[in-house]
PDB file of C-alpha atoms in Angstrom:
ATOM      1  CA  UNK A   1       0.000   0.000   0.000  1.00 40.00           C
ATOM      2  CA  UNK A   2       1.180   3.483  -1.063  1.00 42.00           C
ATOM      3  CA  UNK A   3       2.325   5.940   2.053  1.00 52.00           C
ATOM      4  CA  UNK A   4      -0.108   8.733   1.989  1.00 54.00           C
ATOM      5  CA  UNK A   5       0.524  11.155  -1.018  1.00 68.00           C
ATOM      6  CA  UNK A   6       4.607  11.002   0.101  1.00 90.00           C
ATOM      7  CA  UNK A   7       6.541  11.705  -3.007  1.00 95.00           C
ATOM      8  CA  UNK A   8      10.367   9.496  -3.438  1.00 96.00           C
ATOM      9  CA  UNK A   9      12.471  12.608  -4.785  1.00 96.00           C
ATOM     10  CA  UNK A  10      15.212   9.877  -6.516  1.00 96.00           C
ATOM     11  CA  UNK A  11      18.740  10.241  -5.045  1.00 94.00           C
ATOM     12  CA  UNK A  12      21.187  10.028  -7.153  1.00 92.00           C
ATOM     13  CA  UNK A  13      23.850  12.717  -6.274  1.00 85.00           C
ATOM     14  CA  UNK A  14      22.186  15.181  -9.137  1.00 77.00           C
ATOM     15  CA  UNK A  15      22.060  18.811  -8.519  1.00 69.00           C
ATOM     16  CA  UNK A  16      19.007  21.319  -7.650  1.00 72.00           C
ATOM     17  CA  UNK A  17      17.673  19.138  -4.684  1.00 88.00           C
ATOM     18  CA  UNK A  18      16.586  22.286  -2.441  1.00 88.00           C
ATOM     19  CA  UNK A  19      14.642  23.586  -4.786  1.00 90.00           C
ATOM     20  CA  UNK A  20      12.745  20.569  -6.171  1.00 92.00           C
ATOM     21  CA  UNK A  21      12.069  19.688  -2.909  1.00 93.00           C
ATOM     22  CA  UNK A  22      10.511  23.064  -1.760  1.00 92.00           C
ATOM     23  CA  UNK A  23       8.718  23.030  -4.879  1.00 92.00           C
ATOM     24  CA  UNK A  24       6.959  19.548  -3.664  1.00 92.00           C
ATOM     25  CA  UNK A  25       6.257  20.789  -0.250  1.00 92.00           C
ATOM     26  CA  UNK A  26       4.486  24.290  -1.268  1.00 92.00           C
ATOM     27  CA  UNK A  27       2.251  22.444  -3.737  1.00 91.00           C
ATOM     28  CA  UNK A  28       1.608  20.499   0.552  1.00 90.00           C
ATOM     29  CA  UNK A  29       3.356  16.972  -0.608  1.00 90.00           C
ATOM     30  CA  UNK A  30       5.722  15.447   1.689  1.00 92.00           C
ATOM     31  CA  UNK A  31       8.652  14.837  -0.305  1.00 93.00           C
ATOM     32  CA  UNK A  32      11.465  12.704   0.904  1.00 94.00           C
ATOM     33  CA  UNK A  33      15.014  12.336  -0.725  1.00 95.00           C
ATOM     34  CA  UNK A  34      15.486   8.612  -1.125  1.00 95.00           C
ATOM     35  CA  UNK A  35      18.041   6.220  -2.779  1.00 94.00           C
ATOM     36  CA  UNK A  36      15.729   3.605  -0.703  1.00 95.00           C
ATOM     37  CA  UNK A  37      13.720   1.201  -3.167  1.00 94.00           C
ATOM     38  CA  UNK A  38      11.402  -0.086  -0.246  1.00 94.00           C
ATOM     39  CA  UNK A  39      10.571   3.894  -0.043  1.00 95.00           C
ATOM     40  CA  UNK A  40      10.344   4.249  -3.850  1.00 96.00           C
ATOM     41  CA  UNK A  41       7.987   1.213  -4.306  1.00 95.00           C
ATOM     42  CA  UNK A  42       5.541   2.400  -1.113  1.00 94.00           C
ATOM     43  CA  UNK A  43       5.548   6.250  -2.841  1.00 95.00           C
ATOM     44  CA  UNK A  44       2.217   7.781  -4.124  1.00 95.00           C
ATOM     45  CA  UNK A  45       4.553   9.764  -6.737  1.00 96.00           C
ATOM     46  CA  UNK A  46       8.623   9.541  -7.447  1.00 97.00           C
ATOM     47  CA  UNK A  47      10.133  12.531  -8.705  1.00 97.00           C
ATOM     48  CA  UNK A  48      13.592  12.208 -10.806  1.00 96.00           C
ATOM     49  CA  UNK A  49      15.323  15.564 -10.590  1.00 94.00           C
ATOM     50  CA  UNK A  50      18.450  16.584 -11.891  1.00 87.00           C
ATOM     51  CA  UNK A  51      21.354  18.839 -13.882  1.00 87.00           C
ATOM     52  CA  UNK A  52      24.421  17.536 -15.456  1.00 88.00           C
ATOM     53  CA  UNK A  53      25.660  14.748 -17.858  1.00 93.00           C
ATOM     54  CA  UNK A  54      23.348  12.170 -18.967  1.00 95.00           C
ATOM     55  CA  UNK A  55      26.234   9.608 -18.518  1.00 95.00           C
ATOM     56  CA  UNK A  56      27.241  10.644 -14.828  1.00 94.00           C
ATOM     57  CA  UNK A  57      23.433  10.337 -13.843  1.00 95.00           C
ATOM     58  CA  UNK A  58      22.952   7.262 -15.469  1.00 96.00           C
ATOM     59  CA  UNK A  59      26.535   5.452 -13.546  1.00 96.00           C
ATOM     60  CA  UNK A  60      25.155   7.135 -10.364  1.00 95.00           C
ATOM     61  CA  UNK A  61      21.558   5.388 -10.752  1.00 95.00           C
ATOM     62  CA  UNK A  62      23.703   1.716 -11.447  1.00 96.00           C
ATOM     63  CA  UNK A  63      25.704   2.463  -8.590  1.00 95.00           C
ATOM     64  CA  UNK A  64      23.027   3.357  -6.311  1.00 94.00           C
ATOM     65  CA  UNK A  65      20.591   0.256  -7.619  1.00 96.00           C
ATOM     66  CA  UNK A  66      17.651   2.873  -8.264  1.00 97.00           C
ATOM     67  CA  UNK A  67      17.357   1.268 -11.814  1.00 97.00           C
ATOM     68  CA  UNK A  68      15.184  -1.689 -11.242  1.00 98.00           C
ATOM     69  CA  UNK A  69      13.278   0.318  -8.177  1.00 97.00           C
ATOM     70  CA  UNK A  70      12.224   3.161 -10.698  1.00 98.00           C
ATOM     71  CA  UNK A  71      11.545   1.147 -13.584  1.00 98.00           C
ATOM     72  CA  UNK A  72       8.822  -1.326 -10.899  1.00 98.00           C
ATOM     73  CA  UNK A  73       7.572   1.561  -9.840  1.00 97.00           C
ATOM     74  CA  UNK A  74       6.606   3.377 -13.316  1.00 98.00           C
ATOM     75  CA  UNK A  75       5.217  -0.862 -14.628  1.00 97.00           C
ATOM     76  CA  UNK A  76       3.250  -0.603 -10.910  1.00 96.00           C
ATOM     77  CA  UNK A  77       1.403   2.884 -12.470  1.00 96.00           C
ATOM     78  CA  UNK A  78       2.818   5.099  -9.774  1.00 97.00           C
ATOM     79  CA  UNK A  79       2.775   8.790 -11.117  1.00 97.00           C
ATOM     80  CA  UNK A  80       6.266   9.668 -11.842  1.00 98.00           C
ATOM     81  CA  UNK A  81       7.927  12.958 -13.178  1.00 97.00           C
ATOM     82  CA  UNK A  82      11.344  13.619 -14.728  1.00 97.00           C
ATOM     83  CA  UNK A  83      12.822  17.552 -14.629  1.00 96.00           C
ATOM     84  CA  UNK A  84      15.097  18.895 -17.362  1.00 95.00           C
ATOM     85  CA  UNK A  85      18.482  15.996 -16.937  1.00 96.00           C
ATOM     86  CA  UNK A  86      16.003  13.867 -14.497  1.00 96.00           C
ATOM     87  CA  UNK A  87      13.526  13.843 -17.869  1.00 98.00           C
ATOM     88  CA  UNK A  88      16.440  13.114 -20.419  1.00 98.00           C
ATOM     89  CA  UNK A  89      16.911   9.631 -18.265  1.00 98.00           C
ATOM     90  CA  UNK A  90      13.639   8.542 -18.655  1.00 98.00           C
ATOM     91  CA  UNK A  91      14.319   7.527 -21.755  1.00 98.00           C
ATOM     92  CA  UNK A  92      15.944   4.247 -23.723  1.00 98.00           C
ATOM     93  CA  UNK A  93      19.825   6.292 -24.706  1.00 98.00           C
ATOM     94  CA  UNK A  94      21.598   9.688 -24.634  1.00 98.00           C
ATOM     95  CA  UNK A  95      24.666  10.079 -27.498  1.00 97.00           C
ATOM     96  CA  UNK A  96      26.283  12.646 -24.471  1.00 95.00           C
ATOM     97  CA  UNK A  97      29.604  11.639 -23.863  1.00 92.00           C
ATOM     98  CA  UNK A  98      29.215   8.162 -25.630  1.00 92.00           C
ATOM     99  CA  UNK A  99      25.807   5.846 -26.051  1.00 96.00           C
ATOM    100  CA  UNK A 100      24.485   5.517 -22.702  1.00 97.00           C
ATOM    101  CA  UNK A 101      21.273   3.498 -22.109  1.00 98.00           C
ATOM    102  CA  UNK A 102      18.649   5.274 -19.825  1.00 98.00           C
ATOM    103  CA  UNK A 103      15.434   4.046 -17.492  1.00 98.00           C
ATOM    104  CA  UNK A 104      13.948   3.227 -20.743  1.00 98.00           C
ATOM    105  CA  UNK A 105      10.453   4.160 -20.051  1.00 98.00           C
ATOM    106  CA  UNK A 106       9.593   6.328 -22.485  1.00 98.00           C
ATOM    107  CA  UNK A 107      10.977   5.258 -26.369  1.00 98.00           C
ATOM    108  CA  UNK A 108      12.994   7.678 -27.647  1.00 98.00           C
ATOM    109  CA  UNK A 109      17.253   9.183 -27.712  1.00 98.00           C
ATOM    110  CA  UNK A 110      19.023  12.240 -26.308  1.00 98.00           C
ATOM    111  CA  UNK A 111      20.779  14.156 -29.271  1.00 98.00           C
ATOM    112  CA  UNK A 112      22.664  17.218 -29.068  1.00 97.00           C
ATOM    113  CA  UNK A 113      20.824  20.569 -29.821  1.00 97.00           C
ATOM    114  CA  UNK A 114      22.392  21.817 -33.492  1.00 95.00           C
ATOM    115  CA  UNK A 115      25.479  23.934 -33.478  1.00 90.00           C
ATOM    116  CA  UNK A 116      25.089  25.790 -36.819  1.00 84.00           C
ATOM    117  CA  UNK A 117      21.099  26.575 -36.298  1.00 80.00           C
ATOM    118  CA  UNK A 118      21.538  30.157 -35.100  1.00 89.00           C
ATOM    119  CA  UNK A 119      20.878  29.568 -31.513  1.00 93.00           C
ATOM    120  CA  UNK A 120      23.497  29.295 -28.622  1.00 94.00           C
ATOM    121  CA  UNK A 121      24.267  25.828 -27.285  1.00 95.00           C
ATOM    122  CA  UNK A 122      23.098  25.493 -24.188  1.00 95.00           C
ATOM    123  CA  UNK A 123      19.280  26.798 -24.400  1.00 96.00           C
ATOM    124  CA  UNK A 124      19.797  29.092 -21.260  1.00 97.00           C
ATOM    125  CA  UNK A 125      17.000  31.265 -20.750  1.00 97.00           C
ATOM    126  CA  UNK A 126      13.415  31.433 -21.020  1.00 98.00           C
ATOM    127  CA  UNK A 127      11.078  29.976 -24.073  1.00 98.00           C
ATOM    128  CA  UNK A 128       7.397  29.781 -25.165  1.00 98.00           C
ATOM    129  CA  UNK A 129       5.646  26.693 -24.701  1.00 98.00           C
ATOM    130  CA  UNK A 130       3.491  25.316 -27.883  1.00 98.00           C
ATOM    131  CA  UNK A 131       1.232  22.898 -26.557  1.00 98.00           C
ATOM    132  CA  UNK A 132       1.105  19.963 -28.513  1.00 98.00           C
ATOM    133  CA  UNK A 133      -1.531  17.537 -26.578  1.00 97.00           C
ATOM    134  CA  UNK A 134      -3.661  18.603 -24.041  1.00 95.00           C
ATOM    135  CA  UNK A 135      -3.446  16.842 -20.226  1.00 94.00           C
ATOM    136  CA  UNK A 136      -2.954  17.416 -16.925  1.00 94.00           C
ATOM    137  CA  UNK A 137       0.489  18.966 -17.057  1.00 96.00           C
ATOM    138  CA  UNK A 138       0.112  21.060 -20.337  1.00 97.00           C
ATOM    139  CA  UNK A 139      -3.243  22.459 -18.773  1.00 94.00           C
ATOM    140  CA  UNK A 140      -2.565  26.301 -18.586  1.00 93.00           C
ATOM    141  CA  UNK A 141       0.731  25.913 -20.383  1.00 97.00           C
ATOM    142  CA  UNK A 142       0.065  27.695 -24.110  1.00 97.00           C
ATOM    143  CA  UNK A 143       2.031  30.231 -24.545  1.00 98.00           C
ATOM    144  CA  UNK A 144       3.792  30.362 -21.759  1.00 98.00           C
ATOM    145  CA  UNK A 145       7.322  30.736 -20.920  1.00 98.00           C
ATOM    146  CA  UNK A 146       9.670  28.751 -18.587  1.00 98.00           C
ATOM    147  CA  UNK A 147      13.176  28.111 -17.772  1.00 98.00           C
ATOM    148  CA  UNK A 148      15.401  26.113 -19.535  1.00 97.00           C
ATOM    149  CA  UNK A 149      19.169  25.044 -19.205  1.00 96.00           C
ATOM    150  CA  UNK A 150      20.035  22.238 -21.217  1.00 96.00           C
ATOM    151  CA  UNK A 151      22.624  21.580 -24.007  1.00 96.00           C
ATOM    152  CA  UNK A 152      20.920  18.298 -24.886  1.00 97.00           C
ATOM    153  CA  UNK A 153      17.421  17.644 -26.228  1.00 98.00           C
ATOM    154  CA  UNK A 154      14.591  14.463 -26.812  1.00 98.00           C
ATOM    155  CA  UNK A 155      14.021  12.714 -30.018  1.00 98.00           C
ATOM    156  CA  UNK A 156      10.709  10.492 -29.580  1.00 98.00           C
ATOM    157  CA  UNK A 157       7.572  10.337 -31.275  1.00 98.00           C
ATOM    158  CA  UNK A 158       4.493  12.614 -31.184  1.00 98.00           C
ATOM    159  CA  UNK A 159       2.451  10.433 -29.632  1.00 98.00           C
ATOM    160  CA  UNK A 160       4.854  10.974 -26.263  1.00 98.00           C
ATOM    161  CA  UNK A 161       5.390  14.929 -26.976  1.00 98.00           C
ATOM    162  CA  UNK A 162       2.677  16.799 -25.116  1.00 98.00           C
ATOM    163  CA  UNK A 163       4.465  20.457 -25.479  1.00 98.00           C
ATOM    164  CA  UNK A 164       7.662  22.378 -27.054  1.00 98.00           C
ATOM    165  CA  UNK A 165       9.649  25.028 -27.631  1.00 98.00           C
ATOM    166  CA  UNK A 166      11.411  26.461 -30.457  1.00 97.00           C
ATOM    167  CA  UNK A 167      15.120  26.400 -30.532  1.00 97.00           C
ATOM    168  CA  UNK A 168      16.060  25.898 -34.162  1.00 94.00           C
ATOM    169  CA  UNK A 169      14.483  22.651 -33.568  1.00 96.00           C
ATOM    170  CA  UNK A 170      11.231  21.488 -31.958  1.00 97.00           C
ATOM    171  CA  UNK A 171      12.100  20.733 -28.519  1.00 98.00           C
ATOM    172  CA  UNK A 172      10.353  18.330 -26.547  1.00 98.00           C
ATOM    173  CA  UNK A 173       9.192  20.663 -23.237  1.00 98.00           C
ATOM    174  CA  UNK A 174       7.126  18.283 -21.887  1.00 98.00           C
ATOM    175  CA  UNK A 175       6.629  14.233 -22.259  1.00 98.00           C
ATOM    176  CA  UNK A 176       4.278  12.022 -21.211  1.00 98.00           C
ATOM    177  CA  UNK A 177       3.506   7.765 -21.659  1.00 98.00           C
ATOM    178  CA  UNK A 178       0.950   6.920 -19.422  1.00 97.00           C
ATOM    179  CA  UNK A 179       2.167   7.362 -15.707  1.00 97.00           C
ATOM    180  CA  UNK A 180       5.415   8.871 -16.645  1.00 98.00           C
ATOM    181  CA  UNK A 181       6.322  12.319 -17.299  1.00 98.00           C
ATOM    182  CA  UNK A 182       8.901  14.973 -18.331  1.00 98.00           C
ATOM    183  CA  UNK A 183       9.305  18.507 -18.458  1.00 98.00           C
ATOM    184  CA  UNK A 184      12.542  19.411 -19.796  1.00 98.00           C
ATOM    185  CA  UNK A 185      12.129  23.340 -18.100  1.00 97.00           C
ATOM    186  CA  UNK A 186      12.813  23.591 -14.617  1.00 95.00           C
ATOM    187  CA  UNK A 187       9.326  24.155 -12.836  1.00 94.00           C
ATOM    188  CA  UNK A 188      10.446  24.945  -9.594  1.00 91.00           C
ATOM    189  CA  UNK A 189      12.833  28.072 -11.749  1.00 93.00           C
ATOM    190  CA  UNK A 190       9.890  29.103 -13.549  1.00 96.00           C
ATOM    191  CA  UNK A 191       7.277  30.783 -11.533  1.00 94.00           C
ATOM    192  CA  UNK A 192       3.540  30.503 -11.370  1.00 95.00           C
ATOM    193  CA  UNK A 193       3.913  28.641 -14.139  1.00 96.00           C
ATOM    194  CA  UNK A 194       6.114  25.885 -12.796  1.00 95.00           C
ATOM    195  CA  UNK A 195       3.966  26.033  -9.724  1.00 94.00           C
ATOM    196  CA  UNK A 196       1.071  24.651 -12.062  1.00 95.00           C
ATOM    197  CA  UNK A 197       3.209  21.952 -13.192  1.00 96.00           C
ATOM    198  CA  UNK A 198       3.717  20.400  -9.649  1.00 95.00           C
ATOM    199  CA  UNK A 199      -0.025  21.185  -8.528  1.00 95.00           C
ATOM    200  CA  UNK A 200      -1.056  19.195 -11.408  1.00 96.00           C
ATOM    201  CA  UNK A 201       1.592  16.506 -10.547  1.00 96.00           C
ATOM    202  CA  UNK A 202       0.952  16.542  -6.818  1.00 94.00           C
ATOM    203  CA  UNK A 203      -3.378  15.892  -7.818  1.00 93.00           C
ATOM    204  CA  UNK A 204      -2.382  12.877 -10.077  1.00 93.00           C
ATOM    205  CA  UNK A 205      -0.092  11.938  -6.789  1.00 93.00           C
ATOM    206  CA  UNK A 206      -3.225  12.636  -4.247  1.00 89.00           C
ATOM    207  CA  UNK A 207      -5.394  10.316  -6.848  1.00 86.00           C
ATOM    208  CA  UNK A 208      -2.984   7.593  -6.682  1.00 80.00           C
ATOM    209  CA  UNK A 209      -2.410   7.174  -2.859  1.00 73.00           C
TER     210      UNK A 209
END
């Protein structure tokens, strides 16, 4: 049986913790930072934050045996969200620093954004939001702008892109398959916005317990 509406923020070493974690807790989720998977499979919602090289994360999460946990807990239908690097890993391979194979729960690689489009490399700023399907996540979302810091973007199928941004190339801003979802903005960076992001996470969490 789930704990009641306590959210597994994943811990893997990655970066941004504080602020993820505040995030949780003004949206009034308990969040607790876990590398535990008896905690990760009794969560209502996992979280799967991060900043930094897809590679690094990825040896962390082997290191730490959260693979397996994470990957039980998305099959078991527990709501779980990736943000900006923690979204990159949900899926099957990055090309960052060599092929490295992710959580492999949503199809789909992580490609370098283009050098020669016109845009600098990282995305570092703000960007408008196109949504692309409506949900839970995207609700509130058109035409809206949030923070991004990433050097690294999704390629995956439409079906799985819910919103993006314009950066010489369509950017995948947010994800979703089922239970599992991305945004590759920072929420907890990007204002009222964000704060609609984890409201609307922390309802499908509430609904789950």
């Amino acid at each position: 049986m789930a704990k009641a509406n306590m959210i597994a923020v994943i811990d893997y070493g990655a970066g941004n913790i504080r602020n993820v974690m505040k995030a949780i807790n003004y949206v009034g989720l308990p969040a607790k930072l876990t590398k535990d998977p008896q905690e990760i499979a009794q969560a209502a919602g996992v979280v799967i934050p991060g900043v930094g090289a897809f590679k690094t994360a990825m040896e962390q999460m082997q290191a730490n045996e959260l693979v397996v946990p994470i990957q039980r807990a998305a099959k078991s239908g527990t709501p779980i969200l990736g943000v900006c690097l923690g979204m990159q890993l949900l899926f099957d391979s990055s090309t960052e620093f060599g092929k490295t194979t992710g959580l492999g729960l949503i199809p789909g690689e992580v490609v370098e954004l283009p050098q020669n489009s016109g845009y600098k490399v990282p995305q570092m700023g703000w960007n408008e939001n196109i949504v692309q399907q409506a949900s839970p996540i995207t609700t509130g979302l058109a035409g809206e702008y949030t923070y991004f810091v990433h050097s690294y973007y999704v390629q995956t199928a439409a079906e799985y892109i819910a919103a993006t941004v314009d950066y010489g190339v369509q950017v995948p801003s947010v994800v979703n398959k089922d239970n599992i979802w991305g945004a590759q903005f920072h929420p907890e960076k990007s204002g009222d916005v964000g704060l609609k992001v984890w409201q609307a996470f922390a309802k499908m969490v509430e609904e789950n317990a």
